[in-house]
Amino acid sequence: MNGSDPEIEMIVRGGTVVDASWSGPADVLIGGGRVLALSAPGAPLPPGAEDAHVIDATGRLVLPGGVDAHCHVGYTSGEYTSLDGYRECTTAAVFGGTTTIVDFAIPQRGERTIDVAHRQRELAAEGLCDSALHASVIEWDDTTAEQLAQLCAEGIVTVKMFTTYRGETMADADTILNTMKVLRDHGGMAVVHCEENAIIEEDQRRSVERSEIDAAHMAATRSELAELAAVSEVVALAESVDAPVYLVHQSTPAAVELAAAARRRGVRVYTEAVAHHLVLDDARYRGENPERWVCCPPLRPRATVDALGTYLAKGEITTVSSDHCCYDLEQKEAHVEDVREMPNGLPGVETRLPVLFSRYVNGGGLDLRRFVELTAANPAKVNGIYPRKGALMPGSDADIAIWDPAEVWTLEAAKLHMATDYTPYEGHEVTGRPTTVLVRGTVVVDAGELVDGTARGRHVPSAPLDPAAWLV
Amino acid sequence: MNGSDPEIEMIVRGGTVVDASWSGPADVLIGGGRVLALSAPGAPLPPGAEDAHVIDATGRLVLPGGVDAHCHVGYTSGEYTSLDGYRECTTAAVFGGTTTIVDFAIPQRGERTIDVAHRQRELAAEGLCDSALHASVIEWDDTTAEQLAQLCAEGIVTVKMFTTYRGETMADADTILNTMKVLRDHGGMAVVHCEENAIIEEDQRRSVERSEIDAAHMAATRSELAELAAVSEVVALAESVDAPVYLVHQSTPAAVELAAAARRRGVRVYTEAVAHHLVLDDARYRGENPERWVCCPPLRPRATVDALGTYLAKGEITTVSSDHCCYDLEQKEAHVEDVREMPNGLPGVETRLPVLFSRYVNGGGLDLRRFVELTAANPAKVNGIYPRKGALMPGSDADIAIWDPAEVWTLEAAKLHMATDYTPYEGHEVTGRPTTVLVRGTVVVDAGELVDGTARGRHVPSAPLDPAAWLV
Amino acid sequence: MNGSDPEIEMIVRGGTVVDASWSGPADVLIGGGRVLALSAPGAPLPPGAEDAHVIDATGRLVLPGGVDAHCHVGYTSGEYTSLDGYRECTTAAVFGGTTTIVDFAIPQRGERTIDVAHRQRELAAEGLCDSALHASVIEWDDTTAEQLAQLCAEGIVTVKMFTTYRGETMADADTILNTMKVLRDHGGMAVVHCEENAIIEEDQRRSVERSEIDAAHMAATRSELAELAAVSEVVALAESVDAPVYLVHQSTPAAVELAAAARRRGVRVYTEAVAHHLVLDDARYRGENPERWVCCPPLRPRATVDALGTYLAKGEITTVSSDHCCYDLEQKEAHVEDVREMPNGLPGVETRLPVLFSRYVNGGGLDLRRFVELTAANPAKVNGIYPRKGALMPGSDADIAIWDPAEVWTLEAAKLHMATDYTPYEGHEVTGRPTTVLVRGTVVVDAGELVDGTARGRHVPSAPLDPAAWLV
Amino acid sequence: MNGSDPEIEMIVRGGTVVDASWSGPADVLIGGGRVLALSAPGAPLPPGAEDAHVIDATGRLVLPGGVDAHCHVGYTSGEYTSLDGYRECTTAAVFGGTTTIVDFAIPQRGERTIDVAHRQRELAAEGLCDSALHASVIEWDDTTAEQLAQLCAEGIVTVKMFTTYRGETMADADTILNTMKVLRDHGGMAVVHCEENAIIEEDQRRSVERSEIDAAHMAATRSELAELAAVSEVVALAESVDAPVYLVHQSTPAAVELAAAARRRGVRVYTEAVAHHLVLDDARYRGENPERWVCCPPLRPRATVDALGTYLAKGEITTVSSDHCCYDLEQKEAHVEDVREMPNGLPGVETRLPVLFSRYVNGGGLDLRRFVELTAANPAKVNGIYPRKGALMPGSDADIAIWDPAEVWTLEAAKLHMATDYTPYEGHEVTGRPTTVLVRGTVVVDAGELVDGTARGRHVPSAPLDPAAWLV
Ligand SMILES: [Zn+2]
Ligand SMILES: [Zn+2]
Ligand SMILES: [Zn+2]
Ligand SMILES: [Zn+2]
Ligand SMILES: [Zn+2]
Ligand SMILES: [Zn+2]
Ligand SMILES: [Zn+2]
Ligand SMILES: [Zn+2]
């Protein structure tokens, strides 16, 4: 503990603690915003414990708060800006059991990477919980290397790039390679959206020719092959400069296999999957209001979704994020006749953990410890903020989600807290819910109510990532 | 805690605790033979802590005691019997930082699996630390299924079989398949030595024809292909009956890849590597006293050894064991002219952790947490004894190894404690050493001395293994 | 030409000759039972040509007669003996455009390999066309090596073995390995039926438990995994002794891929597929008279059948055979309640080429030259009888099938010539038919009639197979 | 035969004809520039044969003349122009047993694809033998599709593109994809040089940093990974538009495997290897005059070379070409200090067949028929000029190379006929030599002398390639 020695202020008692590797009955002693101790039930407690606030977690699961490594807060892309700020996004996050988000600072053409990152970092203070940040490079110039070195020194070590969206955020192979090199030398890591742009544009051309460029035909406008092709190239670029790379929102088993094969030959590749690709399928596009599921990559066929899910248990997927991007129906419905004009993205920071828990832990036999690993420990590790975040261990921030594993409830936009008027899971009945959520030792959500809405968010600087080590 | 509430009897203070996923500074509070709490440095301690025995672990690593999932104690094979009993083997184990061994109860032809297991289980009490047990089936008869069901009910859930050693322990495909089926239905798992016997015998025939059947030519007498062929078949057998399987002593990257591929298609295969295959190479056979390295599978070429080692970091290897089998030089030298007449096996329970730590953690960048996962947590998980063993968490048995990560020392048979007069690592300088070792809260080794030689060993019954789950 | 110089006795004129690599318009000049010349249309012809018998092949395809590398003639297995002799089988063959069959000489327990081979070889003279022979080893004894060497010297170089049918023809791994070694040293090659017996028996046990051991449930009684497991092992055995191996009736893409992977690492593996696995699917078992499709391996799901077919064009399948085994309905219906008691096998020597031609050349874009390669040239090459058989080139035996590629006809048992009363293709409409068939320069079939039923069959001895070369 | 019926003008008698699938003793009857007949030895010959010119090929191999699918004639790249015209290049070709070359028409920036192709096509008439032509696209504009359609209609169906050489010939992914689409619809095929430019530039940057950018360090300036990365992307582009693609000069087994894997999933990928990558290794760069082996891709390590060679026999390599590019020592030596300024390319049209024959047929057990397939039949097939070229069958052009398989000779620049003053094989002793070479029925080379230097070259238009078929 840094600072003066803390007192025991709170005890989470009687629950089953679940960490990434271990799970067992234990009491969690909290003080000064941190976890002070894990104590076996019945073991003697330190003096002062009798005066501490006690949360009875009997019959509950006590998890480290989730870390959502892929959240777009107030993101402007083309004519659209997503609707939430840090307050809104983190409010939804804590309701969903997530206590750390990682946002993106993505420049518009002409903006400097470092300026955008600094500006976005300021916003962290508006949050109800803490956050980290991915910077972003969209084109390379003489100052970029220096900007990246500076950002790494400041604890912003991950940098997003895109292989698609020509004319907007698309970076060419040289830019990606240069960025990887600089990051490698400064404890950073590239974070890449992989879709081969030439194939995407061809997919879309064909869709236009067939008059199938509307939301109902979203799936065909961005083929699985585009993802595969870009993953191959991006992994090769990383391999050529011996740099680590994090592949966002992998939506196909084949992409996961490509990354796994690269890992087996020594390339430090990390694979992110996104909750909606693990739960929802492309049948949505063939039903009513297909625009509500327009995201990028699109939802895939059911067989692909289920096959992707099997990788969670086997360990080939590193993290599960939300790719949260909060548009409302007005925005989604503005251009349903042409997906190229639509805002890609789904609100998800609040639903990520409940839908995963319900589908895979309760419904799919996924080990709870693996659930914590995928949704909290690993995202924290690859972002250099572990074990301060993502762990429920002595010294960690007391970011805790207490789950009722058996509560059955229904997801409805009207009762969720994201800054939008719909959810892609409207009407889904799920089992398992975070009922009490602590941020740095303070209860912010309890029994479905926001009990403390103080903006106490901090930017959590990332530690340098060891370029020679496997992060998970 | 079961029983009356325990007192704090001991505190391991000031060290860095390393568990399978997490590592950090923490004090370990011990009582009643168990870990009572992990406490952040500076956090208030429970009453009574001031009277507890304090072990100062400043600058040290505090690890859960190792679990060695592959130890032959007093094993009779052909004309040879390995030289140690439980006392000797566990004495060596604790000196090497290992506090749980898993032994084998392997029948001679005509003996019943269950009788041999019961007999061997009795010996556990002679140990200085706890142990679990693998039963073994060498041929199938009408009573075998019932014996296995009974053993599973008693907490002996893993069953060793061999695809080689014709006329001795070799089980045919039908026996292996039948055993897998029964185990699957009773929370058990097959543990298989994989070498295709027809290929092994052909390898040996060729060696005989070349007059190269002596110890100096050990490597060629058991080819890598024999391992691969048997792994393919055994994995297929497991797949055909949807049963889990644990593959012992995989010595080649190709075998690890085969298992990994099977896992990716859903077969619950676990891969064990053995310390000597990860450190030593077949150059030993071309030097002096080649018989000292005669083991099965044999040591492999350096490129194979190094390639195998890269899988440790990437997670495709589940456990690292010792395959401890304690013969002395007289036994090893009795038939150096014909490896078919020699006792296969190397003493290793004491050296497993130091050589791995030195080669891979200090010398190879292996994350310490992964080291604990490979050598303690995972072996405990696949044997159904986690988190009682293999974890350093509240409620776990207080089996703890305190390491000095920087101590440089030299391995010499004369100073080791195994019941033999040589070590395959004679003269190896290693860095890192377990200096203080606790068994269930009692210090048994300290500063290189045995400070408590009480035989307090217990057989630890395994919990049933969930046949539908991934154990690690 | 050996013997005195031949005269031109016959000219096949105006057709399009199709060989394994080349196709083009050419006249085929025949004399002395052999092809004397291929001549471009309009080129001057040798003297005597004006007196030769001319077959007008305008608009027709002129192919080398097919070579069927997998035909059981009068095969006794258990209580059943297939119903045809050489006369019947070869009569059907020539009607189907096949002019060379390769039969099996499979011992009963107690019979000597060489005796059975010699006895079966005698029967060749009863045929309307020529034949070669596979010997077979079902168990190894002190005389087997010598028998095999003798057979190779006599031109019987391929030796069938089975990994299944315990108690009947099943050979153990040692026998297979020993046989491979001896053959390798004498220009021979093992020919192996690959199904892992332990898995097959388990499949059948499960079927019995579910009361699904009848013909309607044939597919589940012999799983795809059994094929895969045995292929892995047999390929490993071949690899361990650096011997070539021919895998009969591969029914799954996964098995084809395993063999392809082995080839890529240098193992000389050849893959046979069977016509009925390439055309028919397991829906047959769910319809009427499922017993009519009981074969081994069983028919597979439609997706498997179609996927297997894609390998024809890509070259991973070496040959397509019939696995002809001629039982009649009385035999097929005798034990429909238990497939274990039924005779496995389908009549097919007559239908192999028409169904393949119709499905894959006319209906699937398969290049005609590849069709000839798969069904004539390659079977001849791997059996050491090329280019005497399987080619339509100067010096080859004038075994020729003239096809009308456009004739539409219907397969009906009543109009076929196999010694049975049904066909698995009853009612199939096919396009393409061999209308005129020559055996060594003599027209035996013309316009759907047998015009020469003389028994002129000869056993064609195989040339030694170069153990170091790729045969195709 | 078109036109009036031809007379027999020449007979190649007594040799062993070798075609892609078949080989045997046969006489070759020639008239009107074409093969009129293949006739078995001793068969009666047509009238007029007695007056024909007879070439005695007793003890010789009679092969279809080679087709070299990758020849740069008078190619300008940067400041360098290769030194030969059609006369010089084809003179060297025929001396080397090659009777058809396929040249490239590569635009400079600003030139139109079709204009350059038309201009280059005119040059064909200067050749001693026939030629075909690859067009090339380096950037896409509104007229490109129409140009390509027009070229396909004219029989120029293959179009070269480059993924590297930024600012010169490099085409971006969109251009490659668009070109593939248009070609697919008009019976054409893309022909792609695959090296990922970003990786190449990075390789070169590193070499510059190490002051190792000179010829002695050529190998490291263009890594194997660059080839792999580009192959992945180019194959994905082809797959995305269901178009065939031909990958030139694959230099690594891994690239061959990538293509093979794509073929197995249905992508029509064809793999070219180049003679010098199959024979020479990168040790050359470490010896004297490293500039003489500067080519692109560079020579690879010996293990890679040998591994690549094993694919010839197994069929995963489609063609073997020369990548002939004829610079002289003055050009090669002008900038040895910086490979980026050097002309890439080696003279090879004359040595391709002899070095391959010597190394792989005589020295490596490669089947002669496969040799013909790789060097004549397959190059002709993928270029739409088979069986007019690449076959020795009735109706084919009488382009014939008669080989003495046993002649031992030494390669020396002084005795070769390429328009340069060195050969990368100086001093190589090879076994096997084309001694007599016919172009369309005329002997042009005999006994090492040019006996007819008439410029009778024609451009051979390619037939449309069936986009749905496998070309080989
Ligand atoms: Zn994205
Ligand atoms: Zn995103
Ligand atoms: Zn063993
Ligand atoms: Zn062992
Ligand atoms: Zn069979
Ligand atoms: Zn058969
Ligand atoms: Zn090139
Ligand atoms: Zn080139």
mmCIF file of C-alpha atoms in Angstrom, chain C residues 167-362:
data_model
loop_
_atom_site.group_PDB
_atom_site.id
_atom_site.type_symbol
_atom_site.label_atom_id
_atom_site.label_comp_id
_atom_site.label_asym_id
_atom_site.label_seq_id
_atom_site.Cartn_x
_atom_site.Cartn_y
_atom_site.Cartn_z
ATOM 1 C CA GLY C 167 -10.773 -62.791 -36.319
ATOM 2 C CA GLU C 168 -11.089 -62.806 -40.072
ATOM 3 C CA THR C 169 -8.746 -60.740 -42.193
ATOM 4 C CA MET C 170 -7.498 -58.219 -39.654
ATOM 5 C CA ALA C 171 -3.707 -57.846 -39.567
ATOM 6 C CA ASP C 172 -1.989 -56.305 -36.590
ATOM 7 C CA ALA C 173 0.444 -53.392 -36.762
ATOM 8 C CA ASP C 174 3.471 -55.672 -36.690
ATOM 9 C CA THR C 175 2.215 -57.662 -39.636
ATOM 10 C CA ILE C 176 1.501 -54.530 -41.609
ATOM 11 C CA LEU C 177 4.904 -53.102 -40.853
ATOM 12 C CA ASN C 178 6.723 -56.301 -41.695
ATOM 13 C CA THR C 179 4.845 -56.665 -44.939
ATOM 14 C CA MET C 180 5.609 -53.096 -45.907
ATOM 15 C CA LYS C 181 9.300 -53.658 -45.307
ATOM 16 C CA VAL C 182 9.542 -56.757 -47.419
ATOM 17 C CA LEU C 183 7.533 -55.214 -50.230
ATOM 18 C CA ARG C 184 9.651 -52.094 -50.176
ATOM 19 C CA ASP C 185 12.712 -54.253 -50.772
ATOM 20 C CA HIS C 186 11.162 -56.162 -53.652
ATOM 21 C CA GLY C 187 9.384 -53.512 -55.674
ATOM 22 C CA GLY C 188 6.044 -54.014 -54.010
ATOM 23 C CA MET C 189 3.519 -51.936 -52.137
ATOM 24 C CA ALA C 190 1.025 -52.496 -49.357
ATOM 25 C CA VAL C 191 -2.633 -51.894 -50.147
ATOM 26 C CA VAL C 192 -4.528 -51.232 -46.949
ATOM 27 C CA HIS C 193 -8.134 -51.130 -45.871
ATOM 28 C CA CYS C 194 -8.032 -48.555 -43.073
ATOM 29 C CA GLU C 195 -10.583 -48.584 -40.303
ATOM 30 C CA GLU C 196 -9.496 -48.663 -36.676
ATOM 31 C CA ASN C 197 -11.076 -51.825 -35.372
ATOM 32 C CA ALA C 198 -11.506 -50.716 -31.766
ATOM 33 C CA ILE C 199 -13.475 -47.699 -32.919
ATOM 34 C CA ILE C 200 -15.554 -49.756 -35.343
ATOM 35 C CA GLU C 201 -16.447 -52.219 -32.609
ATOM 36 C CA GLU C 202 -17.333 -49.361 -30.293
ATOM 37 C CA ASP C 203 -19.478 -47.798 -33.028
ATOM 38 C CA GLN C 204 -21.261 -51.097 -33.390
ATOM 39 C CA ARG C 205 -21.662 -51.575 -29.648
ATOM 40 C CA ARG C 206 -23.331 -48.189 -29.429
ATOM 41 C CA SER C 207 -25.565 -49.070 -32.349
ATOM 42 C CA VAL C 208 -26.555 -52.294 -30.624
ATOM 43 C CA GLU C 209 -27.305 -50.425 -27.411
ATOM 44 C CA ARG C 210 -29.572 -48.092 -29.329
ATOM 45 C CA SER C 211 -31.140 -51.051 -31.186
ATOM 46 C CA GLU C 212 -29.855 -49.492 -34.349
ATOM 47 C CA ILE C 213 -27.669 -52.198 -35.752
ATOM 48 C CA ASP C 214 -29.890 -52.806 -38.774
ATOM 49 C CA ALA C 215 -29.227 -51.725 -42.333
ATOM 50 C CA ALA C 216 -31.243 -48.553 -41.903
ATOM 51 C CA HIS C 217 -28.586 -47.348 -39.485
ATOM 52 C CA MET C 218 -25.559 -48.563 -41.386
ATOM 53 C CA ALA C 219 -23.824 -45.186 -41.497
ATOM 54 C CA ALA C 220 -23.313 -44.907 -37.755
ATOM 55 C CA THR C 221 -21.875 -48.389 -37.422
ATOM 56 C CA ARG C 222 -18.595 -47.428 -39.073
ATOM 57 C CA SER C 223 -17.673 -43.849 -38.247
ATOM 58 C CA GLU C 224 -15.511 -41.498 -40.273
ATOM 59 C CA LEU C 225 -13.219 -41.238 -37.291
ATOM 60 C CA ALA C 226 -12.388 -44.942 -37.570
ATOM 61 C CA GLU C 227 -11.107 -44.318 -41.065
ATOM 62 C CA LEU C 228 -9.069 -41.328 -39.970
ATOM 63 C CA ALA C 229 -7.492 -43.102 -37.029
ATOM 64 C CA ALA C 230 -6.376 -46.052 -39.114
ATOM 65 C CA VAL C 231 -5.070 -43.860 -41.914
ATOM 66 C CA SER C 232 -2.922 -42.010 -39.379
ATOM 67 C CA GLU C 233 -1.462 -45.195 -38.066
ATOM 68 C CA VAL C 234 -0.931 -46.915 -41.392
ATOM 69 C CA VAL C 235 0.727 -43.860 -42.865
ATOM 70 C CA ALA C 236 3.004 -43.700 -39.823
ATOM 71 C CA LEU C 237 3.929 -47.336 -40.247
ATOM 72 C CA ALA C 238 4.780 -46.704 -43.892
ATOM 73 C CA GLU C 239 6.735 -43.625 -42.958
ATOM 74 C CA SER C 240 8.676 -45.476 -40.286
ATOM 75 C CA VAL C 241 10.012 -47.972 -42.809
ATOM 76 C CA ASP C 242 10.076 -45.582 -45.784
ATOM 77 C CA ALA C 243 7.688 -47.719 -47.787
ATOM 78 C CA PRO C 244 4.952 -46.727 -50.231
ATOM 79 C CA VAL C 245 1.340 -47.459 -49.361
ATOM 80 C CA TYR C 246 -1.952 -47.427 -51.222
ATOM 81 C CA LEU C 247 -5.026 -46.608 -49.159
ATOM 82 C CA VAL C 248 -8.159 -48.181 -50.541
ATOM 83 C CA HIS C 249 -11.626 -46.675 -50.573
ATOM 84 C CA GLN C 250 -10.999 -43.407 -48.764
ATOM 85 C CA SER C 251 -14.428 -42.050 -48.057
ATOM 86 C CA THR C 252 -13.796 -38.757 -46.287
ATOM 87 C CA PRO C 253 -12.093 -35.487 -47.190
ATOM 88 C CA ALA C 254 -10.252 -35.601 -43.878
ATOM 89 C CA ALA C 255 -8.610 -38.885 -44.820
ATOM 90 C CA VAL C 256 -7.642 -37.466 -48.190
ATOM 91 C CA GLU C 257 -6.121 -34.473 -46.428
ATOM 92 C CA LEU C 258 -4.145 -36.696 -44.049
ATOM 93 C CA ALA C 259 -2.679 -38.545 -47.004
ATOM 94 C CA ALA C 260 -1.962 -35.299 -48.816
ATOM 95 C CA ALA C 261 -0.148 -33.940 -45.776
ATOM 96 C CA ALA C 262 1.931 -37.092 -45.605
ATOM 97 C CA ARG C 263 2.806 -36.788 -49.271
ATOM 98 C CA ARG C 264 3.915 -33.233 -48.700
ATOM 99 C CA ARG C 265 6.385 -34.435 -46.113
ATOM 100 C CA GLY C 266 7.622 -37.141 -48.447
ATOM 101 C CA VAL C 267 5.660 -40.287 -47.660
ATOM 102 C CA ARG C 268 4.620 -42.035 -50.852
ATOM 103 C CA VAL C 269 0.936 -42.460 -50.084
ATOM 104 C CA TYR C 270 -1.643 -43.101 -52.782
ATOM 105 C CA THR C 271 -5.312 -42.486 -52.247
ATOM 106 C CA GLU C 272 -8.096 -44.487 -53.799
ATOM 107 C CA ALA C 273 -11.674 -43.346 -53.862
ATOM 108 C CA VAL C 274 -14.586 -45.517 -54.868
ATOM 109 C CA ALA C 275 -17.280 -44.489 -57.315
ATOM 110 C CA HIS C 276 -20.200 -45.065 -54.991
ATOM 111 C CA HIS C 277 -18.654 -42.839 -52.289
ATOM 112 C CA LEU C 278 -18.394 -40.115 -54.902
ATOM 113 C CA VAL C 279 -21.968 -40.323 -56.109
ATOM 114 C CA LEU C 280 -24.307 -41.823 -53.533
ATOM 115 C CA ASP C 281 -24.994 -40.644 -49.998
ATOM 116 C CA ASP C 282 -26.262 -42.009 -46.729
ATOM 117 C CA ALA C 283 -29.803 -40.872 -47.375
ATOM 118 C CA ARG C 284 -30.136 -44.289 -48.992
ATOM 119 C CA TYR C 285 -30.082 -45.912 -45.590
ATOM 120 C CA ARG C 286 -33.053 -43.893 -44.522
ATOM 121 C CA GLY C 287 -35.128 -44.928 -47.520
ATOM 122 C CA GLU C 288 -36.494 -48.212 -48.774
ATOM 123 C CA ASN C 289 -34.327 -51.315 -48.988
ATOM 124 C CA PRO C 290 -31.383 -49.806 -47.168
ATOM 125 C CA GLU C 291 -29.570 -53.151 -47.394
ATOM 126 C CA ARG C 292 -28.877 -52.516 -51.049
ATOM 127 C CA TRP C 293 -26.348 -49.865 -50.088
ATOM 128 C CA VAL C 294 -24.630 -51.658 -47.248
ATOM 129 C CA CYS C 295 -20.960 -51.342 -48.017
ATOM 130 C CA CYS C 296 -17.764 -50.689 -46.161
ATOM 131 C CA PRO C 297 -16.946 -47.916 -45.547
ATOM 132 C CA PRO C 298 -20.601 -46.939 -45.620
ATOM 133 C CA LEU C 299 -22.039 -44.176 -47.735
ATOM 134 C CA ARG C 300 -21.435 -40.791 -46.142
ATOM 135 C CA PRO C 301 -23.535 -37.630 -45.812
ATOM 136 C CA ARG C 302 -24.144 -35.609 -48.936
ATOM 137 C CA ALA C 303 -21.814 -32.817 -47.842
ATOM 138 C CA THR C 304 -19.005 -35.345 -47.403
ATOM 139 C CA VAL C 305 -19.710 -36.905 -50.793
ATOM 140 C CA ASP C 306 -19.618 -33.576 -52.553
ATOM 141 C CA ALA C 307 -16.508 -32.450 -50.707
ATOM 142 C CA LEU C 308 -14.772 -35.694 -51.590
ATOM 143 C CA GLY C 309 -15.631 -35.065 -55.200
ATOM 144 C CA THR C 310 -13.850 -31.743 -55.270
ATOM 145 C CA TYR C 311 -10.561 -33.562 -54.701
ATOM 146 C CA LEU C 312 -10.827 -35.341 -58.037
ATOM 147 C CA ALA C 313 -10.070 -32.179 -59.945
ATOM 148 C CA LYS C 314 -7.360 -31.026 -57.598
ATOM 149 C CA GLY C 315 -5.303 -34.182 -57.875
ATOM 150 C CA GLU C 316 -5.274 -35.377 -54.267
ATOM 151 C CA ILE C 317 -7.096 -38.574 -55.197
ATOM 152 C CA THR C 318 -4.905 -41.010 -57.083
ATOM 153 C CA THR C 319 -7.438 -43.476 -58.457
ATOM 154 C CA VAL C 320 -11.137 -44.155 -58.605
ATOM 155 C CA SER C 321 -12.103 -47.802 -58.355
ATOM 156 C CA SER C 322 -15.333 -49.743 -57.942
ATOM 157 C CA ASP C 323 -14.685 -51.961 -54.896
ATOM 158 C CA HIS C 324 -16.877 -54.308 -56.870
ATOM 159 C CA CYS C 325 -18.312 -57.108 -54.783
ATOM 160 C CA CYS C 326 -21.214 -58.890 -56.314
ATOM 161 C CA TYR C 327 -23.886 -60.067 -53.912
ATOM 162 C CA ASP C 328 -27.518 -60.494 -54.851
ATOM 163 C CA LEU C 329 -30.631 -59.426 -53.028
ATOM 164 C CA GLU C 330 -31.076 -62.759 -51.322
ATOM 165 C CA GLN C 331 -27.654 -62.353 -49.772
ATOM 166 C CA LYS C 332 -28.163 -58.692 -48.946
ATOM 167 C CA GLU C 333 -31.541 -59.333 -47.365
ATOM 168 C CA ALA C 334 -30.579 -62.359 -45.295
ATOM 169 C CA HIS C 335 -29.587 -60.354 -42.194
ATOM 170 C CA VAL C 336 -30.862 -56.842 -42.618
ATOM 171 C CA GLU C 337 -31.509 -56.684 -38.898
ATOM 172 C CA ASP C 338 -27.764 -56.808 -38.124
ATOM 173 C CA VAL C 339 -25.216 -55.235 -40.409
ATOM 174 C CA ARG C 340 -22.494 -57.205 -38.692
ATOM 175 C CA GLU C 341 -23.975 -60.325 -40.254
ATOM 176 C CA MET C 342 -24.481 -58.798 -43.684
ATOM 177 C CA PRO C 343 -22.207 -59.040 -46.696
ATOM 178 C CA ASN C 344 -20.543 -55.657 -47.234
ATOM 179 C CA GLY C 345 -20.103 -54.665 -50.824
ATOM 180 C CA LEU C 346 -21.825 -53.397 -53.902
ATOM 181 C CA PRO C 347 -21.721 -54.521 -57.518
ATOM 182 C CA GLY C 348 -19.934 -51.795 -59.440
ATOM 183 C CA VAL C 349 -17.419 -52.881 -62.049
ATOM 184 C CA GLU C 350 -19.871 -52.093 -64.852
ATOM 185 C CA THR C 351 -21.234 -48.817 -63.530
ATOM 186 C CA ARG C 352 -18.036 -47.203 -62.231
ATOM 187 C CA LEU C 353 -17.127 -45.320 -65.379
ATOM 188 C CA PRO C 354 -20.601 -44.290 -66.552
ATOM 189 C CA VAL C 355 -21.670 -42.862 -63.194
ATOM 190 C CA LEU C 356 -18.386 -41.006 -62.757
ATOM 191 C CA PHE C 357 -18.444 -39.681 -66.296
ATOM 192 C CA SER C 358 -21.998 -38.512 -65.957
ATOM 193 C CA ARG C 359 -21.626 -36.960 -62.530
ATOM 194 C CA TYR C 360 -18.188 -35.409 -62.794
ATOM 195 C CA VAL C 361 -17.300 -34.903 -66.467
ATOM 196 C CA ASN C 362 -20.679 -34.014 -67.864
#
